[in-house]
DNA sequence: CGGACAATTGAGACGCGTCAAAACTCGTGG
DNA sequence: CCACGAGTTTTGACGCGTCTCAATTGTCCG
């Protein structure tokens, strides 16, 4: 079962306009694995576009517990909300290369460019959908099922044949799915033992079933 | 502990413009308790603004399991995403009165009204924040803690002194928090026994602690 | 080859889900 | 006014899945 059917069309040209703005006015920064791109609660002074690598959006509680809201990849954006502060910390999972733009430049351009506004609306709606997908995933399913759905969803969002790279560690996956690291590890072992996935080391996987065709959170009437 | 600090300022005038559009061009509809305003997966042909009552956004899995993403109240909007289909079903918890607007009218006006665009962006960002809040809530906390945080969050979002009305049932709360109905009921009993809440019937509550002042998911640096 | 860190595996305890029954609420009708 | 019945809420008992703590194995890099 997949998480649920997508409701959003890919918005071609509008996203291109957004990308073009970064290309035209942005500068490039590089972050080492494990470093923080933006701190939770900090003033959001920049907007980012991912060129390379994997970024995790983490929310930390006052007790230090962490919840990972999403894993972002190339062509995803950071900071398109109109919130003054970062809702979540943005952290580099592996080596990350970003285009960055001062917030002021971004907001100024946004005022007079309807296609940019469409792109921002679409990007925010996409984020809402991603969160909904995570809710579906972390609802009433068992641990093994959660991991399996996560891997399916992850694979489908990365254009890749054969083995798929998992740049994040087990702990990251655990904090994403609301499980303990050990339970995630056990789930990987179970899926491997049952022949549902193949592993190459701990960070490359492949689903043996090309696609399970039933439809999770169905949108069909 | 509260869920986390808000990052969004209330956006006064922009939201007013949105409300004004509904007032000017919209019509009013009424829904009886338990009825469905919009079906999941259906084409989203209208935009709504809540005038009165409580609406739940429910996602149904293909197995019929339900997850409630949020409870919406007066002055909240439905359908501002650019998605072609409803991501979740919108259902009336109690008697609900809505302003409604054809999607086409809304989109046309949006093209040429920057303040509307700001309002839409803000509303979507608010939704992202609400989802993040729910993630924080459903992470690693125990069942009693989840319910307590839910009640705190719920009370703080409703302007009300004394007892607060809970229009939704235990099952609704359970499907919102990812718990069983029985566990939610037990949590209510525990909180009552420990003197943390007072109950008037099953649908009115009051937190006895005026405010626990530590800050959950803190945004402070 | 050796050391640090990540991942795996094991054993035990606790919390939540499930099934089941009792208590409560509220509207209806005698 | 009181009795009745349907639906909701509460409480109980039990089994199972996941968390916790702990030890072992595996992996990458110096």
XYZ file of N, CA and C in Angstrom, chain B residues 79-182:
312
model
N -9.664 24.713 1.481
C -9.483 24.616 0.043
C -8.618 25.691 -0.573
N -7.710 26.256 0.185
C -6.837 27.292 -0.368
C -5.646 26.713 -1.129
N -5.416 25.427 -0.959
C -4.341 24.782 -1.712
C -4.641 24.839 -3.202
N -3.607 24.742 -4.020
C -3.825 24.717 -5.461
C -4.065 23.299 -5.969
N -4.201 22.352 -5.040
C -4.438 20.971 -5.455
C -5.794 20.854 -6.141
N -5.855 19.991 -7.143
C -7.087 19.835 -7.907
C -8.117 19.029 -7.131
N -7.644 18.164 -6.230
C -8.539 17.287 -5.481
C -8.436 17.584 -3.991
N -9.472 17.206 -3.267
C -9.428 17.339 -1.815
C -8.497 16.291 -1.229
N -7.499 16.746 -0.537
C -6.535 15.843 0.101
C -7.193 15.072 1.236
N -8.101 15.733 1.934
C -8.802 15.126 3.066
C -10.281 15.451 2.961
N -11.101 14.626 3.586
C -12.529 14.925 3.678
C -12.729 16.025 4.704
N -13.683 16.891 4.420
C -14.028 17.945 5.370
C -15.415 17.632 5.922
N -15.498 17.435 7.227
C -16.749 16.973 7.820
C -17.199 17.880 8.957
N -18.506 18.077 9.048
C -19.072 18.908 10.115
C -19.119 18.105 11.410
N -18.504 18.631 12.446
C -18.555 17.969 13.749
C -19.873 18.311 14.435
N -20.165 19.580 14.525
C -21.474 20.023 15.015
C -22.163 20.764 13.868
N -23.126 21.585 14.176
C -23.774 22.357 13.116
C -22.796 23.404 12.598
N -22.568 23.381 11.291
C -21.548 24.234 10.700
C -22.178 25.178 9.685
N -21.799 26.439 9.763
C -22.242 27.425 8.786
C -21.014 27.932 8.034
N -21.096 27.872 6.696
C -19.951 28.206 5.862
C -20.286 29.283 4.850
N -19.302 30.116 4.535
C -19.351 30.914 3.326
C -18.640 30.124 2.238
N -19.204 30.124 1.055
C -18.574 29.375 -0.024
C -18.450 30.227 -1.281
N -17.443 29.880 -2.064
C -17.088 30.658 -3.242
C -16.647 29.677 -4.312
N -17.127 29.825 -5.557
C -16.627 28.948 -6.619
C -15.114 29.124 -6.769
N -14.476 28.033 -6.969
C -13.019 28.046 -7.122
C -12.593 28.996 -8.233
N -13.361 28.997 -9.324
C -12.990 29.818 -10.478
C -12.974 31.301 -10.113
N -13.975 31.728 -9.357
C -14.032 33.127 -8.922
C -12.820 33.452 -8.051
N -12.540 32.528 -7.158
C -11.429 32.726 -6.242
C -10.096 32.844 -6.988
N -9.871 31.921 -7.908
C -8.594 31.911 -8.624
C -8.446 33.155 -9.493
N -9.555 33.568 -10.083
C -9.498 34.747 -10.947
C -9.111 35.983 -10.145
N -9.737 36.132 -9.007
C -9.441 37.286 -8.170
C -8.000 37.230 -7.645
N -7.559 36.026 -7.370
C -6.222 35.839 -6.801
C -5.137 36.358 -7.744
N -5.404 36.210 -9.047
C -4.414 36.629 -10.046
C -3.992 38.086 -9.879
N -4.947 38.910 -9.506
C -4.683 40.351 -9.588
C -4.728 41.046 -8.234
N -4.662 40.283 -7.197
C -4.761 40.898 -5.880
C -3.650 40.409 -4.957
N -2.576 41.179 -4.874
C -1.408 40.776 -4.069
C -1.744 40.527 -2.597
N -2.680 41.281 -2.061
C -2.988 41.080 -0.640
C -3.691 39.741 -0.435
N -4.468 39.330 -1.422
C -5.077 38.004 -1.363
C -4.007 36.921 -1.413
N -3.032 37.144 -2.273
C -1.952 36.174 -2.384
C -1.206 36.041 -1.065
N -0.968 37.157 -0.426
C -0.333 37.111 0.887
C -1.178 36.331 1.866
N -2.473 36.559 1.812
C -3.370 35.870 2.743
C -3.353 34.361 2.513
N -3.340 33.969 1.241
C -3.315 32.542 0.922
C -2.008 31.920 1.388
N -0.929 32.608 1.120
C 0.375 32.111 1.561
C 0.393 31.960 3.074
N -0.161 32.935 3.734
C -0.183 32.893 5.197
C -1.050 31.746 5.707
N -2.181 31.559 5.077
C -3.074 30.495 5.510
C -2.432 29.125 5.306
N -1.736 28.952 4.193
C -1.068 27.679 3.951
C 0.064 27.468 4.949
N 0.804 28.524 5.235
C 1.880 28.417 6.220
C 1.316 28.073 7.591
N 0.150 28.617 7.881
C -0.508 28.303 9.149
C -0.861 26.828 9.219
N -1.303 26.304 8.093
C -1.638 24.890 8.052
C -0.399 24.024 8.249
N 0.695 24.424 7.628
C 1.952 23.707 7.826
C 2.328 23.716 9.300
N 2.144 24.857 9.924
C 2.489 24.973 11.331
C 1.585 24.114 12.205
N 0.308 24.065 11.851
C -0.623 23.236 12.609
C -0.230 21.768 12.514
N 0.184 21.350 11.322
C 0.603 19.966 11.156
C 1.862 19.691 11.963
N 2.784 20.636 11.923
C 4.012 20.463 12.700
C 3.682 20.336 14.180
N 2.707 21.117 14.609
C 2.283 21.061 16.002
C 1.762 19.675 16.350
N 1.003 19.105 15.424
C 0.468 17.770 15.660
C 1.572 16.724 15.681
N 2.586 16.906 14.843
C 3.719 15.987 14.873
C 4.393 16.033 16.225
N 4.611 17.246 16.705
C 5.240 17.394 18.011
C 4.415 16.676 19.065
N 3.111 16.784 18.908
C 2.198 16.209 19.892
C 2.206 14.686 19.867
N 2.287 14.119 18.694
C 2.163 12.661 18.561
C 3.506 11.957 18.537
N 4.548 12.650 18.912
C 5.868 12.029 18.845
C 6.088 11.008 19.942
N 6.914 11.336 20.868
C 7.299 10.326 21.856
C 6.567 10.477 23.180
N 5.482 11.197 23.210
C 4.813 11.408 24.485
C 3.893 10.239 24.808
N 3.593 10.089 26.052
C 2.666 9.059 26.497
C 1.229 9.503 26.214
N 0.308 8.571 26.325
C -1.081 8.851 25.955
C -1.674 9.973 26.803
N -1.467 9.927 28.110
C -2.006 10.964 28.985
C -1.429 12.321 28.599
N -0.136 12.320 28.302
C 0.529 13.567 27.931
C -0.037 14.109 26.620
N -0.265 13.233 25.678
C -0.832 13.665 24.394
C -2.159 14.355 24.600
N -3.003 13.731 25.405
C -4.329 14.297 25.617
C -4.217 15.636 26.342
N -3.327 15.698 27.329
C -3.161 16.947 28.057
C -2.683 18.062 27.119
N -1.710 17.752 26.279
C -1.209 18.739 25.332
C -2.287 19.135 24.337
N -3.059 18.160 23.905
C -4.156 18.465 22.994
C -5.132 19.444 23.620
N -5.496 19.185 24.859
C -6.464 20.053 25.527
C -5.888 21.454 25.726
N -4.625 21.527 26.097
C -3.987 22.840 26.248
C -4.007 23.598 24.929
N -3.588 22.891 23.892
C -3.534 23.523 22.581
C -4.918 23.939 22.122
N -5.880 23.067 22.380
C -7.244 23.353 21.960
C -7.793 24.568 22.697
N -7.577 24.580 23.996
C -8.095 25.704 24.784
C -7.466 27.025 24.345
N -6.156 26.973 24.071
C -5.460 28.216 23.739
C -5.896 28.760 22.388
N -6.439 27.891 21.526
C -6.858 28.368 20.211
C -8.326 28.801 20.198
N -9.031 28.557 21.286
C -10.424 29.006 21.358
C -10.486 30.117 22.399
N -11.063 31.211 22.014
C -11.207 32.295 22.973
C -12.371 31.964 23.889
N -12.035 31.596 25.097
C -13.077 31.162 26.006
C -12.538 31.165 27.427
N -13.337 31.636 28.339
C -12.969 31.547 29.743
C -13.825 30.478 30.391
N -13.379 29.945 31.493
C -14.130 28.903 32.151
C -14.088 27.617 31.357
N -15.204 26.912 31.317
C -15.216 25.631 30.643
C -15.198 25.807 29.121
N -14.473 24.915 28.471
C -14.348 24.949 27.021
C -15.154 23.810 26.432
N -15.857 24.105 25.366
C -16.679 23.087 24.717
C -15.833 22.201 23.815
N -16.061 20.909 23.909
C -15.418 19.934 23.021
C -16.494 19.330 22.131
N -16.754 19.909 20.975
C -17.858 19.396 20.154
C -17.607 17.988 19.634
N -16.346 17.613 19.488
C -16.056 16.283 18.927
C -16.075 15.218 20.017
N -16.310 13.990 19.616
C -16.365 12.874 20.558
C -14.997 12.289 20.838
N -14.978 11.295 21.724
C -13.712 10.644 22.098
C -13.066 9.961 20.899
N -13.880 9.391 20.059
C -13.368 8.713 18.876
C -12.637 9.697 17.957
N -13.206 10.879 17.821
C -12.561 11.902 17.001
C -11.198 12.279 17.574
N -11.158 12.475 18.869
C -9.894 12.842 19.506
C -8.889 11.712 19.335
N -9.370 10.483 19.493
C -8.490 9.323 19.331
C -7.883 9.284 17.929
N -8.716 9.486 16.927
C -8.231 9.445 15.551
C -7.345 10.643 15.227
N -7.450 11.664 16.019
C -6.575 12.820 15.849
C -5.204 12.551 16.456
N -5.187 11.930 17.604
C -3.941 11.732 18.349
C -3.265 10.395 18.056
N -3.926 9.565 17.254
C -3.339 8.267 16.957
C -3.435 7.319 18.136
N -4.536 7.369 18.865
C -4.756 6.478 20.004
C -6.094 5.777 19.816
N -6.378 4.813 20.674
C -7.699 4.198 20.647
C -8.654 5.035 21.495
N -9.930 4.884 21.209
C -10.951 5.617 21.934
C -10.857 5.329 23.430
N -10.654 4.091 23.777
C -10.581 3.701 25.182
C -9.399 4.360 25.882
